[in-house]
Short mmCIF file of C-alpha atoms and ligand atoms in Angstrom, two decimals:
data_model
loop_
_atom_site.label_atom_id
_atom_site.label_comp_id
_atom_site.label_asym_id
_atom_site.label_seq_id
_atom_site.Cartn_x
_atom_site.Cartn_y
_atom_site.Cartn_z
CA UNK A 1 0.00 0.00 0.00
CA UNK A 2 1.29 3.50 -0.77
CA UNK A 3 2.16 5.48 2.35
CA UNK A 4 -0.33 8.13 3.35
CA UNK A 5 0.61 11.47 1.78
CA UNK A 6 3.31 9.93 -0.44
CA UNK A 7 3.75 11.62 -3.83
CA UNK A 8 5.92 10.18 -6.61
CA UNK A 9 7.67 12.05 -9.41
CA UNK A 10 9.22 10.32 -12.42
CA UNK A 11 11.44 12.39 -14.71
CA UNK A 12 12.12 10.49 -17.94
CA UNK A 13 15.04 12.48 -19.36
CA UNK A 14 17.30 11.96 -22.37
CA UNK A 15 20.34 11.10 -20.22
CA UNK A 16 18.79 9.77 -17.00
CA UNK A 17 15.54 8.59 -15.48
CA UNK A 18 14.98 9.91 -11.97
CA UNK A 19 12.31 8.73 -9.55
CA UNK A 20 11.66 10.70 -6.37
CA UNK A 21 9.20 10.00 -3.58
CA UNK A 22 8.16 12.77 -1.25
CA UNK A 23 6.02 12.91 1.85
CA UNK A 24 3.72 15.86 2.27
CA UNK A 25 3.30 17.28 5.77
CA UNK A 26 0.31 19.11 7.26
CA UNK A 27 1.51 22.46 5.87
CA UNK A 28 1.84 21.04 2.34
CA UNK A 29 5.68 21.02 2.59
CA UNK A 30 7.42 18.20 0.71
CA UNK A 31 10.12 16.03 2.36
CA UNK A 32 12.07 13.73 0.07
CA UNK A 33 12.00 10.15 1.39
CA UNK A 34 13.37 8.24 -1.60
CA UNK A 35 15.35 8.87 -4.76
CA UNK A 36 16.69 6.65 -7.52
CA UNK A 37 18.33 7.35 -10.85
CA UNK A 38 19.29 5.21 -13.80
CA UNK A 39 21.04 6.07 -17.09
CA UNK A 40 18.50 6.59 -19.87
CA UNK A 41 19.40 4.95 -23.16
CA UNK A 42 15.98 4.78 -24.82
CA UNK A 43 15.31 8.44 -25.58
CA UNK A 44 16.38 10.89 -28.25
CA UNK A 45 15.80 14.62 -27.79
CA UNK A 46 13.26 14.00 -25.04
CA UNK A 47 11.25 11.37 -26.98
CA UNK A 48 11.08 7.61 -26.33
CA UNK A 49 12.62 5.71 -29.25
CA UNK A 50 13.33 2.40 -27.49
CA UNK A 51 10.53 1.04 -25.30
CA UNK A 52 12.49 -1.80 -23.67
CA UNK A 53 15.47 0.35 -22.71
CA UNK A 54 13.16 3.02 -21.28
CA UNK A 55 11.07 0.53 -19.30
CA UNK A 56 14.25 -0.98 -17.85
CA UNK A 57 15.59 2.45 -16.84
CA UNK A 58 12.27 3.33 -15.18
CA UNK A 59 12.19 0.01 -13.31
CA UNK A 60 15.76 0.52 -12.05
CA UNK A 61 15.21 4.12 -10.92
CA UNK A 62 11.88 3.32 -9.25
CA UNK A 63 13.22 0.25 -7.50
CA UNK A 64 16.07 2.28 -5.99
CA UNK A 65 13.75 5.08 -4.89
CA UNK A 66 11.26 2.62 -3.39
CA UNK A 67 13.99 0.81 -1.51
CA UNK A 68 15.16 4.10 0.02
CA UNK A 69 11.60 5.17 0.85
CA UNK A 70 10.61 1.76 2.19
CA UNK A 71 7.34 2.04 0.31
CA UNK A 72 5.81 1.49 -3.12
CA UNK A 73 4.77 4.60 -4.90
CA UNK A 74 2.30 4.11 -7.64
CA UNK A 75 0.85 6.23 -9.26
CA UNK A 76 3.37 8.88 -10.35
CA UNK A 77 3.53 12.38 -11.81
CA UNK A 78 5.55 11.93 -15.01
CA UNK A 79 7.49 14.49 -17.09
CA UNK A 80 6.98 14.90 -20.83
CA UNK A 81 9.21 16.69 -23.29
CA UNK A 82 10.16 16.74 -26.97
CA UNK A 83 9.80 18.97 -29.99
CA UNK A 84 6.30 17.60 -30.74
CA UNK A 85 4.89 19.61 -27.85
CA UNK A 86 2.98 22.74 -28.83
CA UNK A 87 1.50 25.50 -26.74
CA UNK A 88 -1.05 28.24 -27.34
CA UNK A 89 -3.11 30.73 -25.40
CA UNK A 90 -6.90 30.59 -25.47
CA UNK A 91 -9.79 32.62 -24.05
CA UNK A 92 -13.14 31.32 -22.81
CA UNK A 93 -16.24 33.45 -22.19
CA UNK A 94 -19.53 32.48 -20.49
CA UNK A 95 -22.58 34.32 -19.17
CA UNK A 96 -23.55 33.97 -15.52
CA UNK A 97 -27.28 34.02 -16.10
CA UNK A 98 -28.69 33.18 -12.67
CA UNK A 99 -30.63 36.04 -11.13
CA UNK A 100 -28.19 36.62 -8.23
CA UNK A 101 -25.12 36.56 -10.57
CA UNK A 102 -22.95 35.00 -7.86
CA UNK A 103 -20.19 32.98 -9.54
CA UNK A 104 -20.08 29.31 -8.51
CA UNK A 105 -17.43 26.60 -9.10
CA UNK A 106 -19.68 25.23 -11.87
CA UNK A 107 -19.32 28.55 -13.77
CA UNK A 108 -15.55 28.26 -13.48
CA UNK A 109 -15.59 24.77 -14.97
CA UNK A 110 -17.87 26.05 -17.80
CA UNK A 111 -15.56 28.93 -18.70
CA UNK A 112 -12.47 26.70 -18.57
CA UNK A 113 -14.28 24.21 -20.80
CA UNK A 114 -15.11 27.10 -23.19
CA UNK A 115 -11.39 27.99 -23.39
CA UNK A 116 -10.63 24.35 -24.14
CA UNK A 117 -13.26 24.21 -26.89
CA UNK A 118 -11.77 27.34 -28.46
CA UNK A 119 -8.43 25.60 -28.81
CA UNK A 120 -9.45 22.01 -29.52
CA UNK A 121 -6.34 20.20 -30.73
CA UNK A 122 -6.43 18.21 -34.00
CA UNK A 123 -7.26 14.54 -33.52
CA UNK A 124 -3.62 13.42 -33.63
CA UNK A 125 -2.80 15.57 -30.57
CA UNK A 126 -3.70 15.15 -26.89
CA UNK A 127 -4.18 17.88 -24.33
CA UNK A 128 -1.44 17.84 -21.67
CA UNK A 129 -2.34 20.99 -19.74
CA UNK A 130 -4.98 23.61 -19.67
CA UNK A 131 -3.68 26.19 -17.22
CA UNK A 132 -6.08 29.02 -16.36
CA UNK A 133 -4.02 32.18 -15.84
CA UNK A 134 -6.26 35.10 -15.35
CA UNK A 135 -10.02 35.43 -14.86
CA UNK A 136 -12.05 38.47 -15.86
CA UNK A 137 -15.39 39.35 -14.30
CA UNK A 138 -17.45 41.84 -16.32
CA UNK A 139 -14.31 42.98 -18.14
CA UNK A 140 -12.25 43.47 -14.97
CA UNK A 141 -9.05 41.46 -15.33
CA UNK A 142 -6.59 40.24 -12.69
CA UNK A 143 -9.14 38.09 -10.82
CA UNK A 144 -7.39 35.04 -9.32
CA UNK A 145 -10.43 33.28 -7.90
CA UNK A 146 -13.83 34.42 -9.18
CA UNK A 147 -15.87 32.00 -7.02
CA UNK A 148 -18.21 33.99 -4.77
CA UNK A 149 -17.90 37.24 -6.76
CA UNK A 150 -20.89 38.85 -8.45
CA UNK A 151 -20.78 39.22 -12.22
CA UNK A 152 -22.77 38.71 -15.41
CA UNK A 153 -19.87 37.71 -17.69
CA UNK A 154 -16.95 35.44 -16.77
CA UNK A 155 -13.86 35.15 -18.97
CA UNK A 156 -10.61 33.22 -18.63
CA UNK A 157 -7.22 33.37 -20.33
CA UNK A 158 -5.62 29.93 -20.38
CA UNK A 159 -2.37 28.41 -21.61
CA UNK A 160 -2.90 25.18 -23.49
CA UNK A 161 -0.21 22.56 -24.01
CA UNK A 162 -0.67 19.62 -26.39
CA UNK A 163 1.52 16.78 -27.62
CA UNK A 164 1.40 14.16 -30.34
CA UNK A 165 -0.93 11.43 -29.06
CA UNK A 166 1.29 8.55 -30.19
CA UNK A 167 4.43 9.94 -28.52
CA UNK A 168 2.55 10.55 -25.26
CA UNK A 169 1.05 7.04 -25.46
CA UNK A 170 4.56 5.59 -25.65
CA UNK A 171 5.53 7.40 -22.43
CA UNK A 172 2.41 6.10 -20.66
CA UNK A 173 3.07 2.58 -21.98
CA UNK A 174 6.65 2.57 -20.65
CA UNK A 175 5.51 3.72 -17.21
CA UNK A 176 2.75 1.11 -17.08
CA UNK A 177 4.99 -1.70 -18.30
CA UNK A 178 7.41 -0.74 -15.52
CA UNK A 179 4.59 -1.43 -13.04
CA UNK A 180 3.42 2.12 -12.31
CA UNK A 181 0.36 4.17 -13.16
CA UNK A 182 0.55 7.69 -14.54
CA UNK A 183 -1.30 10.05 -12.23
CA UNK A 184 -0.63 13.00 -14.53
CA UNK A 185 1.72 13.97 -17.36
CA UNK A 186 3.51 17.25 -16.67
CA UNK A 187 5.42 19.43 -19.13
CA UNK A 188 9.11 19.39 -18.17
CA UNK A 189 9.68 23.17 -17.80
CA UNK A 190 6.50 23.49 -15.72
CA UNK A 191 7.82 20.88 -13.28
CA UNK A 192 11.31 22.43 -13.17
CA UNK A 193 9.85 25.90 -12.57
CA UNK A 194 7.90 24.56 -9.61
CA UNK A 195 11.18 23.55 -7.94
CA UNK A 196 13.24 26.65 -8.64
CA UNK A 197 11.09 29.77 -9.12
CA UNK A 198 9.85 31.91 -6.26
CA UNK A 199 6.22 33.14 -6.34
CA UNK A 200 7.62 36.68 -6.73
CA UNK A 201 9.58 35.68 -9.86
CA UNK A 202 6.48 34.07 -11.42
CA UNK A 203 4.51 37.22 -10.75
CA UNK A 204 7.15 39.62 -12.03
CA UNK A 205 7.92 37.88 -15.32
CA UNK A 206 10.67 35.24 -15.45
CA UNK A 207 11.90 32.64 -17.94
CA UNK A 208 12.96 29.14 -16.95
CA UNK A 209 15.37 27.37 -19.29
CA UNK A 210 15.98 23.72 -18.42
CA UNK A 211 19.07 22.85 -20.46
CA UNK A 212 19.29 19.08 -20.17
CA UNK A 213 21.07 16.47 -22.24
CA UNK A 214 18.97 16.29 -25.40
CA UNK A 215 16.67 19.27 -25.03
CA UNK A 216 16.37 22.82 -23.80
CA UNK A 217 12.88 23.36 -22.44
CA UNK A 218 11.51 26.82 -21.81
CA UNK A 219 8.70 28.25 -19.75
CA UNK A 220 7.84 31.96 -19.64
CA UNK A 221 5.95 32.96 -16.48
CA UNK A 222 4.15 36.29 -16.20
CA UNK A 223 1.50 37.37 -13.68
CA UNK A 224 1.89 34.12 -11.74
CA UNK A 225 1.18 31.77 -14.66
CA UNK A 226 2.78 30.08 -17.66
CA UNK A 227 2.20 32.14 -20.82
CA UNK A 228 4.59 30.49 -23.27
CA UNK A 229 6.43 27.18 -23.45
CA UNK A 230 8.64 25.41 -25.98
CA UNK A 231 10.98 22.44 -26.20
CA UNK A 232 14.11 22.90 -28.33
CA UNK A 233 15.94 19.79 -29.57
CA UNK A 234 19.41 20.81 -28.39
CA UNK A 235 21.23 20.32 -25.07
CA UNK A 236 24.41 19.23 -23.30
CA UNK A 237 24.84 16.02 -25.32
CA UNK A 238 25.41 18.19 -28.40
CA UNK A 239 28.14 20.09 -26.58
CA UNK A 240 29.81 16.81 -25.61
CA UNK A 241 29.63 15.54 -29.20
CA UNK A 242 31.11 18.81 -30.51
CA UNK A 243 34.04 18.36 -28.10
CA UNK A 244 34.54 14.72 -29.13
CA UNK A 245 34.67 15.68 -32.82
CA UNK A 246 36.63 18.91 -32.34
CA UNK A 247 39.31 17.38 -30.11
CA UNK A 248 39.23 13.90 -31.74
CA UNK A 249 38.62 12.27 -28.38
CA UNK A 250 36.13 9.55 -27.26
CA UNK A 251 32.67 10.79 -26.21
CA UNK A 252 33.25 9.56 -22.62
CA UNK A 253 36.46 11.60 -22.47
CA UNK A 254 34.73 14.65 -23.99
CA UNK A 255 32.03 14.43 -21.30
CA UNK A 256 34.66 14.35 -18.54
CA UNK A 257 36.52 17.32 -20.02
CA UNK A 258 33.30 19.36 -20.31
CA UNK A 259 32.36 18.68 -16.68
CA UNK A 260 35.84 19.09 -15.17
CA UNK A 261 37.38 21.94 -17.14
CA UNK A 262 34.75 23.21 -19.57
CA UNK A 263 33.47 26.80 -19.45
CA UNK A 264 30.89 28.81 -21.36
CA UNK A 265 33.31 31.06 -23.21
CA UNK A 266 37.04 31.22 -24.09
CA UNK A 267 37.29 34.47 -22.09
CA UNK A 268 36.70 32.40 -18.96
CA UNK A 269 39.91 30.39 -19.49
CA UNK A 270 42.97 32.08 -18.04
CA UNK A 271 46.00 32.67 -20.27
CA UNK A 272 48.36 29.69 -20.12
CA UNK A 273 45.86 27.22 -18.58
CA UNK A 274 46.51 23.77 -20.05
CA UNK A 275 44.46 20.55 -20.25
CA UNK A 276 45.24 16.92 -21.08
CA UNK A 277 43.28 15.33 -23.95
CA UNK A 278 43.38 11.64 -24.88
CA UNK A 279 43.14 10.71 -28.55
CA UNK A 280 40.82 7.92 -29.68
CA UNK A 281 42.73 4.64 -29.12
CA UNK A 282 45.82 6.38 -27.73
CA UNK A 283 47.08 6.34 -24.15
CA UNK A 284 49.44 9.30 -24.38
CA UNK A 285 47.61 12.57 -23.76
CA UNK A 286 48.03 15.73 -25.80
CA UNK A 287 48.45 19.00 -23.95
CA UNK A 288 46.20 21.80 -25.19
CA UNK A 289 45.26 25.26 -23.95
CA UNK A 290 41.95 25.13 -21.99
CA UNK A 291 40.82 28.01 -24.22
CA UNK A 292 40.64 25.57 -27.17
CA UNK A 293 38.06 23.45 -25.31
CA UNK A 294 35.98 26.55 -24.48
CA UNK A 295 36.18 27.69 -28.13
CA UNK A 296 34.39 24.45 -29.06
CA UNK A 297 31.75 24.82 -26.33
CA UNK A 298 30.80 28.42 -27.06
CA UNK A 299 29.23 28.13 -30.56
CA UNK A 300 26.71 25.52 -29.35
CA UNK A 301 25.82 27.67 -26.35
CA UNK A 302 25.50 30.65 -28.66
CA UNK A 303 23.07 28.61 -30.80
CA UNK A 304 21.02 27.74 -27.68
CA UNK A 305 20.95 31.43 -26.69
CA UNK A 306 19.77 32.46 -30.20
CA UNK A 307 16.95 29.91 -29.99
CA UNK A 308 16.05 31.17 -26.51
CA UNK A 309 15.97 34.76 -27.78
CA UNK A 310 13.69 33.76 -30.67
CA UNK A 311 11.30 32.00 -28.25
CA UNK A 312 11.21 35.03 -25.98
CA UNK A 313 10.31 37.17 -28.99
CA UNK A 314 7.63 34.66 -30.00
CA UNK A 315 6.13 34.76 -26.50
CA UNK A 316 5.42 38.47 -26.99
CA UNK A 317 6.95 39.17 -23.56
CA UNK A 318 10.61 39.41 -24.57
CA UNK A 319 10.76 42.98 -23.26
CA UNK A 320 8.74 42.21 -20.12
CA UNK A 321 10.76 39.77 -18.06
CA UNK A 322 12.32 41.80 -15.25
CA UNK A 323 12.87 38.56 -13.30
CA UNK A 324 15.32 37.52 -16.04
CA UNK A 325 16.23 33.95 -16.84
CA UNK A 326 16.75 31.06 -14.41
CA UNK A 327 18.91 28.26 -15.80
CA UNK A 328 18.52 24.69 -14.66
CA UNK A 329 19.01 21.12 -15.94
CA UNK A 330 22.46 19.48 -15.91
CA UNK A 331 23.98 21.92 -18.40
CA UNK A 332 23.28 24.76 -15.95
CA UNK A 333 26.30 23.33 -14.04
CA UNK A 334 28.64 24.41 -16.84
CA UNK A 335 31.08 26.96 -15.47
CA UNK A 336 30.12 30.55 -16.34
CA UNK A 337 26.86 29.71 -18.12
CA UNK A 338 24.71 32.16 -16.13
CA UNK A 339 27.11 35.02 -16.84
CA UNK A 340 27.21 34.02 -20.51
CA UNK A 341 23.40 33.91 -20.75
CA UNK A 342 23.06 37.27 -19.04
CA UNK A 343 25.53 38.95 -21.43
CA UNK A 344 24.09 37.22 -24.48
CA UNK A 345 20.39 37.77 -23.77
CA UNK A 346 20.91 41.11 -21.99
CA UNK A 347 18.72 40.14 -19.05
CA UNK A 348 19.57 39.06 -15.48
CA UNK A 349 20.44 35.34 -15.22
CA UNK A 350 20.92 33.01 -12.28
CA UNK A 351 21.38 29.26 -11.87
CA UNK A 352 18.40 27.47 -10.29
CA UNK A 353 18.33 24.23 -8.29
CA UNK A 354 15.88 22.75 -5.79
CA UNK A 355 18.19 23.79 -2.97
CA UNK A 356 15.52 24.47 -0.33
CA UNK A 357 14.02 21.02 -0.42
CA UNK A 358 14.49 18.87 2.70
CA UNK A 359 14.70 15.11 3.07
CA UNK A 360 16.82 12.01 3.37
CA UNK A 361 19.29 12.90 0.65
CA UNK A 362 21.19 16.06 -0.18
CA UNK A 363 21.77 14.75 -3.72
CA UNK A 364 18.43 16.10 -4.97
CA UNK A 365 19.63 19.68 -4.54
CA UNK A 366 21.19 19.73 -8.00
CA UNK A 367 19.81 21.36 -11.17
CA UNK A 368 19.84 17.84 -12.67
CA UNK A 369 16.90 16.97 -10.38
CA UNK A 370 14.80 20.15 -10.69
CA UNK A 371 12.21 18.39 -12.88
CA UNK A 372 11.82 15.36 -10.60
CA UNK A 373 11.58 17.48 -7.43
CA UNK A 374 9.11 19.83 -9.17
CA UNK A 375 6.94 16.87 -10.16
CA UNK A 376 6.65 15.85 -6.51
CA UNK A 377 5.87 19.44 -5.48
CA UNK A 378 3.19 19.74 -8.17
CA UNK A 379 1.80 16.40 -7.00
CA UNK A 380 1.61 17.71 -3.44
CA UNK A 381 -0.19 20.83 -4.67
CA UNK A 382 -2.62 18.85 -6.81
CA UNK A 383 -3.51 16.66 -3.86
CA UNK A 384 -4.57 19.74 -1.88
CA UNK A 385 -6.35 21.02 -5.01
CA UNK A 386 -8.31 17.80 -5.19
CA UNK A 387 -9.31 18.20 -1.55
CA UNK A 388 -10.58 21.70 -2.28
CA UNK A 389 -12.43 20.41 -5.29
CA UNK A 390 -14.27 17.72 -3.38
CA UNK A 391 -15.63 20.40 -1.09
CA UNK A 392 -17.00 22.23 -4.13
CA UNK A 393 -19.41 20.86 -6.71
CA UNK A 394 -17.17 20.56 -9.78
CA UNK A 395 -18.41 18.02 -12.28
CA UNK A 396 -16.23 14.93 -12.81
CA UNK A 397 -15.41 15.82 -16.39
CA UNK A 398 -14.02 19.17 -15.42
CA UNK A 399 -11.75 17.63 -12.79
CA UNK A 400 -8.55 17.88 -14.83
CA UNK A 401 -9.09 21.49 -15.83
CA UNK A 402 -10.14 22.49 -12.35
CA UNK A 403 -7.03 20.97 -10.84
CA UNK A 404 -5.08 23.51 -12.87
CA UNK A 405 -7.40 26.24 -11.66
CA UNK A 406 -6.89 25.38 -8.03
CA UNK A 407 -3.18 25.13 -8.69
CA UNK A 408 -3.28 28.68 -10.02
CA UNK A 409 -5.29 29.86 -7.01
CA UNK A 410 -2.91 28.14 -4.61
CA UNK A 411 0.08 29.67 -6.39
CA UNK A 412 -1.38 33.09 -5.86
CA UNK A 413 -2.16 32.37 -2.19
N1 ATP B 1 29.17 19.98 -14.29
C1 ATP B 1 28.63 19.96 -15.49
N2 ATP B 1 29.01 20.83 -16.45
C2 ATP B 1 28.48 20.82 -17.67
N3 ATP B 1 27.51 19.98 -18.07
C3 ATP B 1 27.07 19.08 -17.17
C4 ATP B 1 27.58 19.02 -15.85
N4 ATP B 1 26.94 18.03 -15.18
C5 ATP B 1 26.06 17.49 -16.06
N5 ATP B 1 26.13 18.11 -17.25
C6 ATP B 1 25.37 17.81 -18.47
O1 ATP B 1 23.99 17.85 -18.20
C7 ATP B 1 23.32 17.02 -19.15
C8 ATP B 1 22.27 16.20 -18.45
O2 ATP B 1 21.34 17.05 -17.85
P1 ATP B 1 19.92 16.54 -17.34
O3 ATP B 1 20.10 15.44 -16.38
O4 ATP B 1 19.19 17.75 -16.87
O5 ATP B 1 19.32 16.00 -18.71
P2 ATP B 1 18.05 15.08 -18.96
O6 ATP B 1 16.94 15.53 -18.08
O7 ATP B 1 18.44 13.65 -18.88
O8 ATP B 1 17.75 15.39 -20.49
P3 ATP B 1 16.54 16.20 -21.20
O9 ATP B 1 15.91 17.07 -20.17
O10 ATP B 1 17.21 16.98 -22.29
O11 ATP B 1 15.64 15.14 -21.74
C9 ATP B 1 24.37 16.16 -19.82
O12 ATP B 1 24.57 16.60 -21.15
C10 ATP B 1 25.61 16.42 -18.97
O13 ATP B 1 26.80 16.37 -19.74
MG1 MG B 2 15.44 16.95 -18.24
#
């Protein structure tokens, strides 16, 4: 039996699968009680391409986490990523026609449903999230929770995230074959943001960039909610491959060099600093200036920054993100990357990791685990949302949309 209050997060990444179990206390705070990771060999650019390898990696990671937690943790909140994911904003409008005009939870579910109908995905796509951002009552915007207010017209602005149905079905299949149920699929940058952004940053306008192994996933938060998201098919693995090719060294050696002595730009390597590089099939190392390694890293980072800039422009809020950019994912550990991003994008930048989270292991406090920790935190929030919902009279069909609504309300609280 799952422990009372236990929430499970499963991050299926391009380089690793990470399972985390958290216990939720009375105040809604999450304490990590189990964590397990396993190398991921069945994904490319955030998408499952090998079912068996992915199932095996999930089983390994989950088994480790369950052993640490001393409990089984099905079902799980599971991350999704990949270039197939699309996002759009949609508005819903309904009339509140009862004579007293007092807005009820049922009106909220109707307006959220109207926003969904306005952005119905084509049949080959499934809805991943419908996140209500801002309600308007009789034209007055900025309403976080309209329930109980008087009004004749209720509107909502919502962010809608969809993915290719077949690709999502493969993720669900892997999780199920590994012996777990999917409680909810969660967009990677939404989960990472949960672990690393403060409520003030979400309100002010802040971008999260999770630069992982095979992808860079982006979430733009303004006014407390997600207004733009995108998954770019480039990440740290590309940097490693560039180094392997550029320095004619094995990929494993290139990865070590990047982690130990890599930096975001050649300017960050001091004059005269030298590194040892092994050739493919050769045991005698070559000695090279460290600057040469950084000269190989920079163009790929510059490409990632150009793509980030283009997404910010596309969001329509490129000029309105005083909170700047928060970098997470494993590649955020690259020396000097925050400074590089700040100079390149001309906005403030900081690294972000789930460093406030408490629990049995310190290891989770790394940007590599932002997504997995965020999944558990979202799970904890959803559980309290569900409790709120049961006290209201939301219809069963609107459950999924309303969870997002209560999440938004709780975020603002
Ligand atoms: N200290 C470091 N410096 C630079 N890069 C690092 C460092 N540590 C890890 N990385 C890189 O981080 C990447 C893995 O990050 P992460 O675990 O966030 O990816 P993932 O979640 O598996 O992949 P994705 O999110 O793209 O599907 C790898 O490319 C790895 O080389
Ligand atoms: Mg990731």
